[in-house]
Coordinates of C-alpha atoms in Angstrom, one line a residue:
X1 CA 10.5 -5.0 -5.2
X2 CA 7.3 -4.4 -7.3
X3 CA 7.4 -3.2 -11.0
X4 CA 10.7 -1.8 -10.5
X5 CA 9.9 0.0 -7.0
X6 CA 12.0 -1.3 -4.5
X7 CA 10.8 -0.6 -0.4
X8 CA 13.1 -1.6 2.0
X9 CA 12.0 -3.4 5.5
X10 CA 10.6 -0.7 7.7
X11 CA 8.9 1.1 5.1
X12 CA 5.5 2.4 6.5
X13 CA 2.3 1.8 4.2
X14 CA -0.9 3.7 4.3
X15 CA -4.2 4.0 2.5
X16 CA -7.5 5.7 2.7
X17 CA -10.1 3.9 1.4
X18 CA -13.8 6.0 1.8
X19 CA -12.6 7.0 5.0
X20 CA -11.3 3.8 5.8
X21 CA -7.3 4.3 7.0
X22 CA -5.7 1.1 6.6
X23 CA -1.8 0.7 8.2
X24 CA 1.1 -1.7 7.2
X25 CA 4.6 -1.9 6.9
X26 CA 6.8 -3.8 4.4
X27 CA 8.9 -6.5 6.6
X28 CA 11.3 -9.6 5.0
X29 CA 9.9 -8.2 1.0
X30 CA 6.5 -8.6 1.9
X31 CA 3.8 -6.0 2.9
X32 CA 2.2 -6.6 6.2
X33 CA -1.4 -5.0 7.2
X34 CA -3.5 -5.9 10.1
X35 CA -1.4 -9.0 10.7
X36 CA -2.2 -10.4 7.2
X37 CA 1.1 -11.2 4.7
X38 CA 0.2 -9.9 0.9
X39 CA 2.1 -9.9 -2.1
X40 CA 1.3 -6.8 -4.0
X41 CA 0.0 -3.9 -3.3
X42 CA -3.5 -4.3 -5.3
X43 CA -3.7 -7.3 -3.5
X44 CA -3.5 -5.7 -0.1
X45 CA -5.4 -2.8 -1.0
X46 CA -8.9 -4.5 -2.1
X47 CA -7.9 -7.1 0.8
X48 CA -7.8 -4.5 3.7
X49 CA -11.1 -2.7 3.3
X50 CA -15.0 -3.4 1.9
X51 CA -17.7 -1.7 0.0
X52 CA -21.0 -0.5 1.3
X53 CA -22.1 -3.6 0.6
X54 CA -19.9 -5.8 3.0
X55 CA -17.4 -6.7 0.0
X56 CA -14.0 -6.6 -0.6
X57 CA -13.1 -3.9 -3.9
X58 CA -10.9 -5.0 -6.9
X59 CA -8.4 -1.9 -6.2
X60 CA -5.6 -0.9 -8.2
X61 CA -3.1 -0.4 -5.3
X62 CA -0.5 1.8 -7.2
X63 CA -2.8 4.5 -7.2
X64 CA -4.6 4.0 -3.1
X65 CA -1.0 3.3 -1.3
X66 CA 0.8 6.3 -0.1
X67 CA 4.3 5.0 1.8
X68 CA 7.1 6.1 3.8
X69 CA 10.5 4.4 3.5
X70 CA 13.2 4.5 6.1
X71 CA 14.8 7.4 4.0
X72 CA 12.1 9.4 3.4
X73 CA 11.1 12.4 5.4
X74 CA 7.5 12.6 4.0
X75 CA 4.5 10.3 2.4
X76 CA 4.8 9.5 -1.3
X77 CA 2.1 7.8 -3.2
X78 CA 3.3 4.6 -4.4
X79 CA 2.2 5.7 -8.0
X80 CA 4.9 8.1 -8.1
X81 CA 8.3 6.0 -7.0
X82 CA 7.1 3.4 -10.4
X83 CA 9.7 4.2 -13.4
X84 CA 9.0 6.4 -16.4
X85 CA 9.5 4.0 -19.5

C-alpha cells in the first residue's frame, strides 16, 4: 500500500524510461525489479534505469509506473489508481 493505493502480490509493474522497458512485480508488499527489493515506486523508478550520462534519474514514479493487478484486464498508470482528495 502506497499513498492510499493498494497492489496485491502478483501485481505486474512496468515502465518505459527513454526507451528503456523496465519489468517487476509486487510480491510480500514490496515491488520487485530485476531481482532488486524497493520500497516505493520513485524509488524503483530512478533505481531501474540511467541517463545518457551513465546516472541513475531522480523519477517521480507515480507518473513512469504503469501496472497490472491480478484483477485487472488491462495496464493502468499508477498515477491514476492514487485517491482524489
Amino acid at each position: 500500500s502506497w499513498k492510499g493505493v493498494v497492489l496485491p502480490h502478483g501485481t505486474e509493474l512496468r515502465m518505459d524510461y527513454r526507451g528503456q522497458m523496465v519489468r517487476g512485480r509486487v510480491e510480500q508488499g514490496k515491488w520487485m525489479i530485476e531481482g532488486k527489493t524497493y520500497t516505493s515506486p520513485s524509488d524503483a523508478a530512478g533505481s531501474s534505469v540511467v541517463t545518457k550520462d551513465g546516472d541513475h534519474p531522480s523519477l517521480n514514479g507515480w507518473i513512469y509506473w504503469e501496472v497490472k493487478r491480478p484483477s485487472d484486464a488491462t495496464w493502468r498508470r499508477l498515477q491514476s489508481l492514487k485517491p482524489r482528495g
